[in-house]
Amino acid sequence: MSTRRSDLADLTYFLAIARHRSFRLAGIEMGVSASALSHALKGLEARLGVRLLHRTNRSVTLTEAGTALRDAVTEPFARIDQAIDDLNRYRDAPTGRIRLNVLADAASLLLAPVLPVFAERYPGIQVDIAARDRMVDVIDGGFDAGIRHGGTVPEDMVAQRLSADLRWMVVAAPSYIERHGAPSHPDALRDHHCLGVRLGDDRIYRWEFEGPEGEFAIAVPSRIIVDDGRAMIALALAGVGLMYAMEHNVAPHLASGALVPVLGAWSTTGSGYHIYYSSRRQVPTGLRLLIDLIRECRPLGL
């Protein structure tokens, strides 16, 4: 059976569906509708004479044949992508597309300041950003790289630091302090209203501090738990409770007096943002250029 041009396109669609286990998400990545993907996949299965996917209203899973095909064609297609990217050395201006999975805070604090410069300098490169705090496998998700705090980068990845270490602190609205007072020691947080932080892996974050005897963490009482930084800041501004925050995220509100530091002597610093990517493939040109620009502009120091 000879390979037709349509088979190559449909195999690309199949690999996207296999990565995401979702026609909708694969369609977003490929820039086509879910129904177009479904039609293409049915045509590929008909030509191959085997079922590649089990589809239900709630899930998409690979059949045994689908798994075998994915494993067989993933590396050849990756080599084709790399060969096309390598042509950038012969172009007057680089082209291509890079997909990033990024912490929401990193998207606004680290990428937003440099992307206008990047877009002007490299108009032929498209940047697709998924700003999510939930941890994902960037390889299975079809991303070229991820951006996380240094301590959370998977060990089998190549990582590069993109920022200086980040300061973490407790803040509150003056209205909260007027009603409840300010804790004088981290242990006193147990008698306060604290806004809980749900991490990307569904754990509730233990607030970290640094004192005379070193670093320690406290599980604070939380009647309200939030997994979105913007919502957390809105609640803190409304005087609902104490908030544990990265200083850069609340700097404008500290400057205006809408929020004030609490337990400042106990504040700590944590690992800065790192970009990470697979060690099993070359770095795409667009990704390399973006890393270089972030390190050039240093929006969060370095």
PDB file of C-alpha atoms in Angstrom:
ATOM      1  CA  MET A   1       0.000   0.000   0.000  1.00  0.00           C
ATOM      2  CA  SER A   2       1.581   3.296  -1.135  1.00  0.00           C
ATOM      3  CA  THR A   3       1.368   6.453   0.934  1.00  0.00           C
ATOM      4  CA  ARG A   4      -0.736   9.255  -0.519  1.00  0.00           C
ATOM      5  CA  ARG A   5      -0.411  12.978   0.106  1.00  0.00           C
ATOM      6  CA  SER A   6      -3.678  12.945   2.059  1.00  0.00           C
ATOM      7  CA  ASP A   7      -2.278  10.221   4.323  1.00  0.00           C
ATOM      8  CA  LEU A   8       0.532  12.523   5.468  1.00  0.00           C
ATOM      9  CA  ALA A   9      -1.910  15.290   6.384  1.00  0.00           C
ATOM     10  CA  ASP A  10      -4.236  12.869   8.144  1.00  0.00           C
ATOM     11  CA  LEU A  11      -1.351  11.296  10.041  1.00  0.00           C
ATOM     12  CA  THR A  12      -0.452  14.761  11.327  1.00  0.00           C
ATOM     13  CA  TYR A  13      -4.039  15.149  12.533  1.00  0.00           C
ATOM     14  CA  PHE A  14      -3.936  11.677  14.088  1.00  0.00           C
ATOM     15  CA  LEU A  15      -0.792  12.523  16.083  1.00  0.00           C
ATOM     16  CA  ALA A  16      -2.415  15.694  17.414  1.00  0.00           C
ATOM     17  CA  ILE A  17      -5.509  13.742  18.503  1.00  0.00           C
ATOM     18  CA  ALA A  18      -3.303  11.083  20.105  1.00  0.00           C
ATOM     19  CA  ARG A  19      -1.418  13.757  22.096  1.00  0.00           C
ATOM     20  CA  HIS A  20      -4.484  15.550  23.395  1.00  0.00           C
ATOM     21  CA  ARG A  21      -6.959  12.648  23.604  1.00  0.00           C
ATOM     22  CA  SER A  22      -9.445  15.252  22.411  1.00  0.00           C
ATOM     23  CA  PHE A  23     -10.707  16.282  18.977  1.00  0.00           C
ATOM     24  CA  ARG A  24     -11.474  19.775  20.265  1.00  0.00           C
ATOM     25  CA  LEU A  25      -7.991  20.417  21.689  1.00  0.00           C
ATOM     26  CA  ALA A  26      -6.309  18.837  18.677  1.00  0.00           C
ATOM     27  CA  GLY A  27      -8.411  21.074  16.428  1.00  0.00           C
ATOM     28  CA  ILE A  28      -7.242  24.144  18.337  1.00  0.00           C
ATOM     29  CA  GLU A  29      -3.614  23.084  17.868  1.00  0.00           C
ATOM     30  CA  MET A  30      -4.036  22.329  14.175  1.00  0.00           C
ATOM     31  CA  GLY A  31      -6.296  25.272  13.380  1.00  0.00           C
ATOM     32  CA  VAL A  32      -9.192  23.164  12.045  1.00  0.00           C
ATOM     33  CA  SER A  33     -12.582  22.215  13.416  1.00  0.00           C
ATOM     34  CA  ALA A  34     -13.187  19.085  15.493  1.00  0.00           C
ATOM     35  CA  SER A  35     -15.618  17.837  12.851  1.00  0.00           C
ATOM     36  CA  ALA A  36     -12.962  18.215  10.139  1.00  0.00           C
ATOM     37  CA  LEU A  37     -10.548  16.178  12.259  1.00  0.00           C
ATOM     38  CA  SER A  38     -13.171  13.501  12.816  1.00  0.00           C
ATOM     39  CA  HIS A  39     -13.854  13.291   9.072  1.00  0.00           C
ATOM     40  CA  ALA A  40     -10.130  13.067   8.286  1.00  0.00           C
ATOM     41  CA  LEU A  41      -9.578  10.380  10.910  1.00  0.00           C
ATOM     42  CA  LYS A  42     -12.459   8.272   9.616  1.00  0.00           C
ATOM     43  CA  GLY A  43     -11.003   8.514   6.118  1.00  0.00           C
ATOM     44  CA  LEU A  44      -7.561   7.436   7.353  1.00  0.00           C
ATOM     45  CA  GLU A  45      -9.033   4.473   9.237  1.00  0.00           C
ATOM     46  CA  ALA A  46     -10.991   3.448   6.152  1.00  0.00           C
ATOM     47  CA  ARG A  47      -7.896   3.548   3.943  1.00  0.00           C
ATOM     48  CA  LEU A  48      -5.781   1.656   6.497  1.00  0.00           C
ATOM     49  CA  GLY A  49      -8.513  -0.851   7.235  1.00  0.00           C
ATOM     50  CA  VAL A  50      -8.100  -0.654  11.041  1.00  0.00           C
ATOM     51  CA  ARG A  51      -9.643   1.349  13.864  1.00  0.00           C
ATOM     52  CA  LEU A  52      -7.127   3.721  15.438  1.00  0.00           C
ATOM     53  CA  LEU A  53      -9.256   5.327  18.156  1.00  0.00           C
ATOM     54  CA  HIS A  54     -12.039   4.412  20.538  1.00  0.00           C
ATOM     55  CA  ARG A  55     -14.414   7.388  20.707  1.00  0.00           C
ATOM     56  CA  THR A  56     -17.140   8.059  23.236  1.00  0.00           C
ATOM     57  CA  ASN A  57     -18.903  11.258  24.268  1.00  0.00           C
ATOM     58  CA  ARG A  58     -16.463  11.576  27.164  1.00  0.00           C
ATOM     59  CA  SER A  59     -13.161  10.145  26.036  1.00  0.00           C
ATOM     60  CA  VAL A  60     -10.830   9.380  23.161  1.00  0.00           C
ATOM     61  CA  THR A  61      -8.386   6.508  23.592  1.00  0.00           C
ATOM     62  CA  LEU A  62      -5.982   4.731  21.274  1.00  0.00           C
ATOM     63  CA  THR A  63      -6.614   1.206  20.090  1.00  0.00           C
ATOM     64  CA  GLU A  64      -3.727  -1.240  20.020  1.00  0.00           C
ATOM     65  CA  ALA A  65      -3.273  -0.445  16.332  1.00  0.00           C
ATOM     66  CA  GLY A  66      -3.457   3.273  17.059  1.00  0.00           C
ATOM     67  CA  THR A  67      -0.775   2.975  19.723  1.00  0.00           C
ATOM     68  CA  ALA A  68       1.496   1.065  17.344  1.00  0.00           C
ATOM     69  CA  LEU A  69       1.006   3.653  14.603  1.00  0.00           C
ATOM     70  CA  ARG A  70       1.633   6.572  16.962  1.00  0.00           C
ATOM     71  CA  ASP A  71       4.855   5.015  18.237  1.00  0.00           C
ATOM     72  CA  ALA A  72       6.039   4.287  14.700  1.00  0.00           C
ATOM     73  CA  VAL A  73       5.414   7.693  13.109  1.00  0.00           C
ATOM     74  CA  THR A  74       6.048  10.150  15.956  1.00  0.00           C
ATOM     75  CA  GLU A  75       9.829  10.254  15.509  1.00  0.00           C
ATOM     76  CA  PRO A  76       9.802  10.478  11.680  1.00  0.00           C
ATOM     77  CA  PHE A  77       7.335  13.372  11.813  1.00  0.00           C
ATOM     78  CA  ALA A  78       9.459  15.080  14.475  1.00  0.00           C
ATOM     79  CA  ARG A  79      12.460  14.785  12.149  1.00  0.00           C
ATOM     80  CA  ILE A  80      10.443  16.348   9.323  1.00  0.00           C
ATOM     81  CA  ASP A  81       9.457  19.249  11.599  1.00  0.00           C
ATOM     82  CA  GLN A  82      13.080  19.712  12.587  1.00  0.00           C
ATOM     83  CA  ALA A  83      14.245  19.627   8.966  1.00  0.00           C
ATOM     84  CA  ILE A  84      11.747  22.351   8.062  1.00  0.00           C
ATOM     85  CA  ASP A  85      12.818  24.432  11.053  1.00  0.00           C
ATOM     86  CA  ASP A  86      16.459  24.003  10.060  1.00  0.00           C
ATOM     87  CA  LEU A  87      15.691  25.841   6.814  1.00  0.00           C
ATOM     88  CA  ASN A  88      15.562  29.036   8.867  1.00  0.00           C
ATOM     89  CA  ARG A  89      19.325  29.319   8.447  1.00  0.00           C
ATOM     90  CA  TYR A  90      18.737  29.935   4.722  1.00  0.00           C
ATOM     91  CA  ARG A  91      15.923  32.486   5.169  1.00  0.00           C
ATOM     92  CA  ASP A  92      16.268  36.232   5.484  1.00  0.00           C
ATOM     93  CA  ALA A  93      13.866  36.104   8.451  1.00  0.00           C
ATOM     94  CA  PRO A  94      12.981  33.040  10.592  1.00  0.00           C
ATOM     95  CA  THR A  95       9.514  31.518  10.400  1.00  0.00           C
ATOM     96  CA  GLY A  96       7.644  28.854  12.313  1.00  0.00           C
ATOM     97  CA  ARG A  97       5.439  28.309  15.326  1.00  0.00           C
ATOM     98  CA  ILE A  98       6.223  27.637  18.966  1.00  0.00           C
ATOM     99  CA  ARG A  99       3.757  26.350  21.553  1.00  0.00           C
ATOM    100  CA  LEU A 100       4.348  27.065  25.242  1.00  0.00           C
ATOM    101  CA  ASN A 101       2.654  25.828  28.405  1.00  0.00           C
ATOM    102  CA  VAL A 102       3.196  28.579  30.953  1.00  0.00           C
ATOM    103  CA  LEU A 103       2.172  29.451  34.493  1.00  0.00           C
ATOM    104  CA  ALA A 104      -0.441  32.209  34.354  1.00  0.00           C
ATOM    105  CA  ASP A 105       1.741  34.564  36.402  1.00  0.00           C
ATOM    106  CA  ALA A 106       4.733  33.901  34.158  1.00  0.00           C
ATOM    107  CA  ALA A 107       2.649  34.727  31.088  1.00  0.00           C
ATOM    108  CA  SER A 108       1.855  38.198  32.411  1.00  0.00           C
ATOM    109  CA  LEU A 109       5.087  38.989  34.265  1.00  0.00           C
ATOM    110  CA  LEU A 110       7.716  37.324  32.071  1.00  0.00           C
ATOM    111  CA  LEU A 111       6.321  36.954  28.550  1.00  0.00           C
ATOM    112  CA  ALA A 112       3.999  39.937  28.172  1.00  0.00           C
ATOM    113  CA  PRO A 113       6.830  42.506  28.504  1.00  0.00           C
ATOM    114  CA  VAL A 114       8.970  40.854  25.793  1.00  0.00           C
ATOM    115  CA  LEU A 115       6.407  39.595  23.264  1.00  0.00           C
ATOM    116  CA  PRO A 116       5.816  43.011  21.639  1.00  0.00           C
ATOM    117  CA  VAL A 117       9.548  43.195  20.905  1.00  0.00           C
ATOM    118  CA  PHE A 118       9.578  39.573  19.738  1.00  0.00           C
ATOM    119  CA  ALA A 119       6.614  40.095  17.402  1.00  0.00           C
ATOM    120  CA  GLU A 120       8.236  43.140  15.833  1.00  0.00           C
ATOM    121  CA  ARG A 121      11.659  41.530  15.534  1.00  0.00           C
ATOM    122  CA  TYR A 122      10.430  38.143  14.230  1.00  0.00           C
ATOM    123  CA  PRO A 123       7.097  38.693  12.422  1.00  0.00           C
ATOM    124  CA  GLY A 124       7.263  35.273  10.784  1.00  0.00           C
ATOM    125  CA  ILE A 125       7.165  33.335  14.072  1.00  0.00           C
ATOM    126  CA  GLN A 126       3.819  32.541  15.684  1.00  0.00           C
ATOM    127  CA  VAL A 127       3.722  32.081  19.476  1.00  0.00           C
ATOM    128  CA  ASP A 128       0.911  29.961  20.932  1.00  0.00           C
ATOM    129  CA  ILE A 129       0.686  30.246  24.742  1.00  0.00           C
ATOM    130  CA  ALA A 130      -1.402  28.076  27.063  1.00  0.00           C
ATOM    131  CA  ALA A 131      -1.390  29.969  30.380  1.00  0.00           C
ATOM    132  CA  ARG A 132      -2.331  27.291  32.919  1.00  0.00           C
ATOM    133  CA  ASP A 133      -1.303  26.593  36.485  1.00  0.00           C
ATOM    134  CA  ARG A 134      -2.184  22.898  36.257  1.00  0.00           C
ATOM    135  CA  MET A 135       0.857  20.729  35.667  1.00  0.00           C
ATOM    136  CA  VAL A 136       0.895  18.958  32.305  1.00  0.00           C
ATOM    137  CA  ASP A 137       3.328  16.798  30.383  1.00  0.00           C
ATOM    138  CA  VAL A 138       4.556  19.269  27.778  1.00  0.00           C
ATOM    139  CA  ILE A 139       5.679  16.494  25.430  1.00  0.00           C
ATOM    140  CA  ASP A 140       2.366  14.621  25.483  1.00  0.00           C
ATOM    141  CA  GLY A 141       0.569  17.947  25.213  1.00  0.00           C
ATOM    142  CA  GLY A 142       2.365  18.836  21.994  1.00  0.00           C
ATOM    143  CA  PHE A 143       4.189  21.836  23.471  1.00  0.00           C
ATOM    144  CA  ASP A 144       7.680  22.877  22.528  1.00  0.00           C
ATOM    145  CA  ALA A 145       8.446  24.003  26.077  1.00  0.00           C
ATOM    146  CA  GLY A 146       7.019  24.892  29.464  1.00  0.00           C
ATOM    147  CA  ILE A 147       7.735  27.657  31.968  1.00  0.00           C
ATOM    148  CA  ARG A 148       7.555  26.821  35.692  1.00  0.00           C
ATOM    149  CA  HIS A 149       9.265  27.634  38.954  1.00  0.00           C
ATOM    150  CA  GLY A 150      12.669  26.000  39.073  1.00  0.00           C
ATOM    151  CA  GLY A 151      11.810  23.451  41.733  1.00  0.00           C
ATOM    152  CA  THR A 152       8.902  22.018  39.738  1.00  0.00           C
ATOM    153  CA  VAL A 153      10.679  21.308  36.436  1.00  0.00           C
ATOM    154  CA  PRO A 154      10.688  17.571  35.561  1.00  0.00           C
ATOM    155  CA  GLU A 155      14.118  16.048  36.060  1.00  0.00           C
ATOM    156  CA  ASP A 156      14.350  14.559  32.549  1.00  0.00           C
ATOM    157  CA  MET A 157      14.099  17.975  30.897  1.00  0.00           C
ATOM    158  CA  VAL A 158      16.672  20.552  29.872  1.00  0.00           C
ATOM    159  CA  ALA A 159      16.019  23.736  31.868  1.00  0.00           C
ATOM    160  CA  GLN A 160      17.237  27.330  31.580  1.00  0.00           C
ATOM    161  CA  ARG A 161      16.683  30.042  34.163  1.00  0.00           C
ATOM    162  CA  LEU A 162      14.714  33.044  32.883  1.00  0.00           C
ATOM    163  CA  SER A 163      14.411  35.186  36.017  1.00  0.00           C
ATOM    164  CA  ALA A 164      15.988  35.982  39.340  1.00  0.00           C
ATOM    165  CA  ASP A 165      14.613  34.317  42.458  1.00  0.00           C
ATOM    166  CA  LEU A 166      11.170  35.586  43.452  1.00  0.00           C
ATOM    167  CA  ARG A 167      10.109  37.076  46.792  1.00  0.00           C
ATOM    168  CA  TRP A 168       6.967  35.735  48.467  1.00  0.00           C
ATOM    169  CA  MET A 169       5.054  37.610  51.160  1.00  0.00           C
ATOM    170  CA  VAL A 170       1.775  37.884  53.050  1.00  0.00           C
ATOM    171  CA  VAL A 171      -0.384  40.915  52.236  1.00  0.00           C
ATOM    172  CA  ALA A 172      -3.751  42.249  53.357  1.00  0.00           C
ATOM    173  CA  ALA A 173      -6.089  45.148  52.704  1.00  0.00           C
ATOM    174  CA  PRO A 174      -6.021  47.913  55.352  1.00  0.00           C
ATOM    175  CA  SER A 175      -9.710  47.181  55.996  1.00  0.00           C
ATOM    176  CA  TYR A 176      -8.823  43.636  57.023  1.00  0.00           C
ATOM    177  CA  ILE A 177      -6.119  44.876  59.401  1.00  0.00           C
ATOM    178  CA  GLU A 178      -8.570  47.343  60.949  1.00  0.00           C
ATOM    179  CA  ARG A 179     -11.080  44.572  61.688  1.00  0.00           C
ATOM    180  CA  HIS A 180      -8.784  41.701  62.656  1.00  0.00           C
ATOM    181  CA  GLY A 181      -5.377  43.158  63.388  1.00  0.00           C
ATOM    182  CA  ALA A 182      -2.102  41.935  61.920  1.00  0.00           C
ATOM    183  CA  PRO A 183      -0.409  38.681  62.994  1.00  0.00           C
ATOM    184  CA  SER A 184       2.952  39.210  64.675  1.00  0.00           C
ATOM    185  CA  HIS A 185       4.255  35.684  63.974  1.00  0.00           C
ATOM    186  CA  PRO A 186       3.431  33.061  61.328  1.00  0.00           C
ATOM    187  CA  ASP A 187       1.997  30.814  64.065  1.00  0.00           C
ATOM    188  CA  ALA A 188      -0.668  33.483  64.655  1.00  0.00           C
ATOM    189  CA  LEU A 189      -2.075  32.854  61.157  1.00  0.00           C
ATOM    190  CA  ARG A 190      -4.103  30.026  62.677  1.00  0.00           C
ATOM    191  CA  ASP A 191      -6.313  32.709  64.272  1.00  0.00           C
ATOM    192  CA  HIS A 192      -6.840  34.642  61.014  1.00  0.00           C
ATOM    193  CA  HIS A 193      -8.819  34.357  57.790  1.00  0.00           C
ATOM    194  CA  CYS A 194      -6.388  33.151  55.133  1.00  0.00           C
ATOM    195  CA  LEU A 195      -7.039  32.738  51.414  1.00  0.00           C
ATOM    196  CA  GLY A 196      -6.035  29.199  50.530  1.00  0.00           C
ATOM    197  CA  VAL A 197      -4.024  28.475  47.392  1.00  0.00           C
ATOM    198  CA  ARG A 198      -4.864  25.385  45.338  1.00  0.00           C
ATOM    199  CA  LEU A 199      -1.841  24.230  43.347  1.00  0.00           C
ATOM    200  CA  GLY A 200      -1.858  22.816  39.834  1.00  0.00           C
ATOM    201  CA  ASP A 201      -1.707  19.248  41.197  1.00  0.00           C
ATOM    202  CA  ASP A 202      -4.749  19.938  43.480  1.00  0.00           C
ATOM    203  CA  ARG A 203      -2.707  20.145  46.690  1.00  0.00           C
ATOM    204  CA  ILE A 204      -3.380  23.037  49.060  1.00  0.00           C
ATOM    205  CA  TYR A 205      -0.255  25.147  49.350  1.00  0.00           C
ATOM    206  CA  ARG A 206       1.489  25.419  52.725  1.00  0.00           C
ATOM    207  CA  TRP A 207       2.636  28.995  53.213  1.00  0.00           C
ATOM    208  CA  GLU A 208       6.434  29.216  53.389  1.00  0.00           C
ATOM    209  CA  PHE A 209       8.456  31.517  55.623  1.00  0.00           C
ATOM    210  CA  GLU A 210      12.042  32.100  56.655  1.00  0.00           C
ATOM    211  CA  GLY A 211      13.049  32.953  60.221  1.00  0.00           C
ATOM    212  CA  PRO A 212      16.097  32.864  62.491  1.00  0.00           C
ATOM    213  CA  GLU A 213      16.113  29.063  62.447  1.00  0.00           C
ATOM    214  CA  GLY A 214      15.643  28.698  58.702  1.00  0.00           C
ATOM    215  CA  GLU A 215      12.753  27.950  56.356  1.00  0.00           C
ATOM    216  CA  PHE A 216       9.477  26.361  57.409  1.00  0.00           C
ATOM    217  CA  ALA A 217       5.924  25.947  56.081  1.00  0.00           C
ATOM    218  CA  ILE A 218       2.506  26.287  57.715  1.00  0.00           C
ATOM    219  CA  ALA A 219      -0.859  24.829  56.721  1.00  0.00           C
ATOM    220  CA  VAL A 220      -3.081  27.875  57.257  1.00  0.00           C
ATOM    221  CA  PRO A 221      -6.844  27.736  57.933  1.00  0.00           C
ATOM    222  CA  SER A 222      -8.758  28.624  54.770  1.00  0.00           C
ATOM    223  CA  ARG A 223     -12.481  29.061  54.445  1.00  0.00           C
ATOM    224  CA  ILE A 224     -11.961  30.224  50.861  1.00  0.00           C
ATOM    225  CA  ILE A 225      -9.595  28.373  48.511  1.00  0.00           C
ATOM    226  CA  VAL A 226      -8.730  29.755  45.086  1.00  0.00           C
ATOM    227  CA  ASP A 227      -6.633  28.504  42.166  1.00  0.00           C
ATOM    228  CA  ASP A 228      -6.607  31.768  40.201  1.00  0.00           C
ATOM    229  CA  GLY A 229      -4.250  34.624  41.041  1.00  0.00           C
ATOM    230  CA  ARG A 230      -6.517  37.397  39.774  1.00  0.00           C
ATOM    231  CA  ALA A 231      -9.442  36.169  41.853  1.00  0.00           C
ATOM    232  CA  MET A 232      -7.150  35.892  44.879  1.00  0.00           C
ATOM    233  CA  ILE A 233      -6.017  39.496  44.524  1.00  0.00           C
ATOM    234  CA  ALA A 234      -9.617  40.693  44.130  1.00  0.00           C
ATOM    235  CA  LEU A 235     -10.588  38.922  47.369  1.00  0.00           C
ATOM    236  CA  ALA A 236      -7.594  40.357  49.205  1.00  0.00           C
ATOM    237  CA  LEU A 237      -8.399  43.873  47.991  1.00  0.00           C
ATOM    238  CA  ALA A 238     -11.955  43.418  49.276  1.00  0.00           C
ATOM    239  CA  GLY A 239     -10.591  42.643  52.742  1.00  0.00           C
ATOM    240  CA  VAL A 240     -11.791  39.027  52.749  1.00  0.00           C
ATOM    241  CA  GLY A 241      -8.544  37.632  54.134  1.00  0.00           C
ATOM    242  CA  LEU A 242      -4.770  37.483  54.181  1.00  0.00           C
ATOM    243  CA  MET A 243      -3.116  36.536  50.906  1.00  0.00           C
ATOM    244  CA  TYR A 244       0.173  34.754  50.230  1.00  0.00           C
ATOM    245  CA  ALA A 245       1.562  36.346  47.091  1.00  0.00           C
ATOM    246  CA  MET A 246       4.538  36.818  44.846  1.00  0.00           C
ATOM    247  CA  GLU A 247       5.728  40.380  45.378  1.00  0.00           C
ATOM    248  CA  HIS A 248       5.733  41.174  41.645  1.00  0.00           C
ATOM    249  CA  ASN A 249       2.038  40.246  41.388  1.00  0.00           C
ATOM    250  CA  VAL A 250       0.915  42.701  44.056  1.00  0.00           C
ATOM    251  CA  ALA A 251       3.523  45.449  43.576  1.00  0.00           C
ATOM    252  CA  PRO A 252       1.059  47.993  42.086  1.00  0.00           C
ATOM    253  CA  HIS A 253      -1.346  47.482  44.999  1.00  0.00           C
ATOM    254  CA  LEU A 254       1.476  47.809  47.527  1.00  0.00           C
ATOM    255  CA  ALA A 255       2.570  51.043  45.877  1.00  0.00           C
ATOM    256  CA  SER A 256      -0.967  52.469  46.021  1.00  0.00           C
ATOM    257  CA  GLY A 257      -1.576  51.323  49.595  1.00  0.00           C
ATOM    258  CA  ALA A 258      -4.521  49.134  48.583  1.00  0.00           C
ATOM    259  CA  LEU A 259      -2.576  46.217  50.091  1.00  0.00           C
ATOM    260  CA  VAL A 260       0.016  46.284  52.871  1.00  0.00           C
ATOM    261  CA  PRO A 261       2.744  43.792  53.789  1.00  0.00           C
ATOM    262  CA  VAL A 262       2.177  41.496  56.763  1.00  0.00           C
ATOM    263  CA  LEU A 263       4.879  39.452  58.496  1.00  0.00           C
ATOM    264  CA  GLY A 264       7.483  41.184  56.340  1.00  0.00           C
ATOM    265  CA  ALA A 265      10.380  40.003  58.479  1.00  0.00           C
ATOM    266  CA  TRP A 266       9.388  36.411  57.714  1.00  0.00           C
ATOM    267  CA  SER A 267       9.180  36.763  53.906  1.00  0.00           C
ATOM    268  CA  THR A 268      11.100  34.263  51.844  1.00  0.00           C
ATOM    269  CA  THR A 269      12.403  33.882  48.317  1.00  0.00           C
ATOM    270  CA  GLY A 270      11.736  31.001  45.952  1.00  0.00           C
ATOM    271  CA  SER A 271      13.236  29.709  42.754  1.00  0.00           C
ATOM    272  CA  GLY A 272      12.710  31.909  39.709  1.00  0.00           C
ATOM    273  CA  TYR A 273      11.059  30.956  36.454  1.00  0.00           C
ATOM    274  CA  HIS A 274      12.737  28.354  34.255  1.00  0.00           C
ATOM    275  CA  ILE A 275      11.923  27.309  30.722  1.00  0.00           C
ATOM    276  CA  TYR A 276      12.233  23.596  30.051  1.00  0.00           C
ATOM    277  CA  TYR A 277      12.055  21.359  27.000  1.00  0.00           C
ATOM    278  CA  SER A 278      12.860  17.850  25.873  1.00  0.00           C
ATOM    279  CA  SER A 279      16.456  16.766  25.708  1.00  0.00           C
ATOM    280  CA  ARG A 280      15.520  14.371  22.906  1.00  0.00           C
ATOM    281  CA  ARG A 281      15.178  16.976  20.149  1.00  0.00           C
ATOM    282  CA  GLN A 282      16.878  20.110  18.937  1.00  0.00           C
ATOM    283  CA  VAL A 283      15.566  23.441  20.178  1.00  0.00           C
ATOM    284  CA  PRO A 284      13.300  25.037  17.528  1.00  0.00           C
ATOM    285  CA  THR A 285      14.641  28.294  16.121  1.00  0.00           C
ATOM    286  CA  GLY A 286      11.691  30.334  17.411  1.00  0.00           C
ATOM    287  CA  LEU A 287      12.083  28.969  20.921  1.00  0.00           C
ATOM    288  CA  ARG A 288      15.806  29.680  20.960  1.00  0.00           C
ATOM    289  CA  LEU A 289      15.189  33.252  19.808  1.00  0.00           C
ATOM    290  CA  LEU A 290      12.521  33.798  22.465  1.00  0.00           C
ATOM    291  CA  ILE A 291      14.810  32.507  25.223  1.00  0.00           C
ATOM    292  CA  ASP A 292      17.575  34.807  24.012  1.00  0.00           C
ATOM    293  CA  LEU A 293      15.227  37.802  24.024  1.00  0.00           C
ATOM    294  CA  ILE A 294      13.929  37.118  27.543  1.00  0.00           C
ATOM    295  CA  ARG A 295      17.501  36.879  28.796  1.00  0.00           C
ATOM    296  CA  GLU A 296      18.298  40.097  26.927  1.00  0.00           C
ATOM    297  CA  CYS A 297      15.321  42.076  28.278  1.00  0.00           C
ATOM    298  CA  ARG A 298      15.384  40.538  31.799  1.00  0.00           C
ATOM    299  CA  PRO A 299      11.825  41.588  32.767  1.00  0.00           C
ATOM    300  CA  LEU A 300      12.216  39.925  36.197  1.00  0.00           C
ATOM    301  CA  GLY A 301      15.959  40.245  36.553  1.00  0.00           C
ATOM    302  CA  LEU A 302      18.394  37.412  36.063  1.00  0.00           C
TER     303      LEU A 302
END
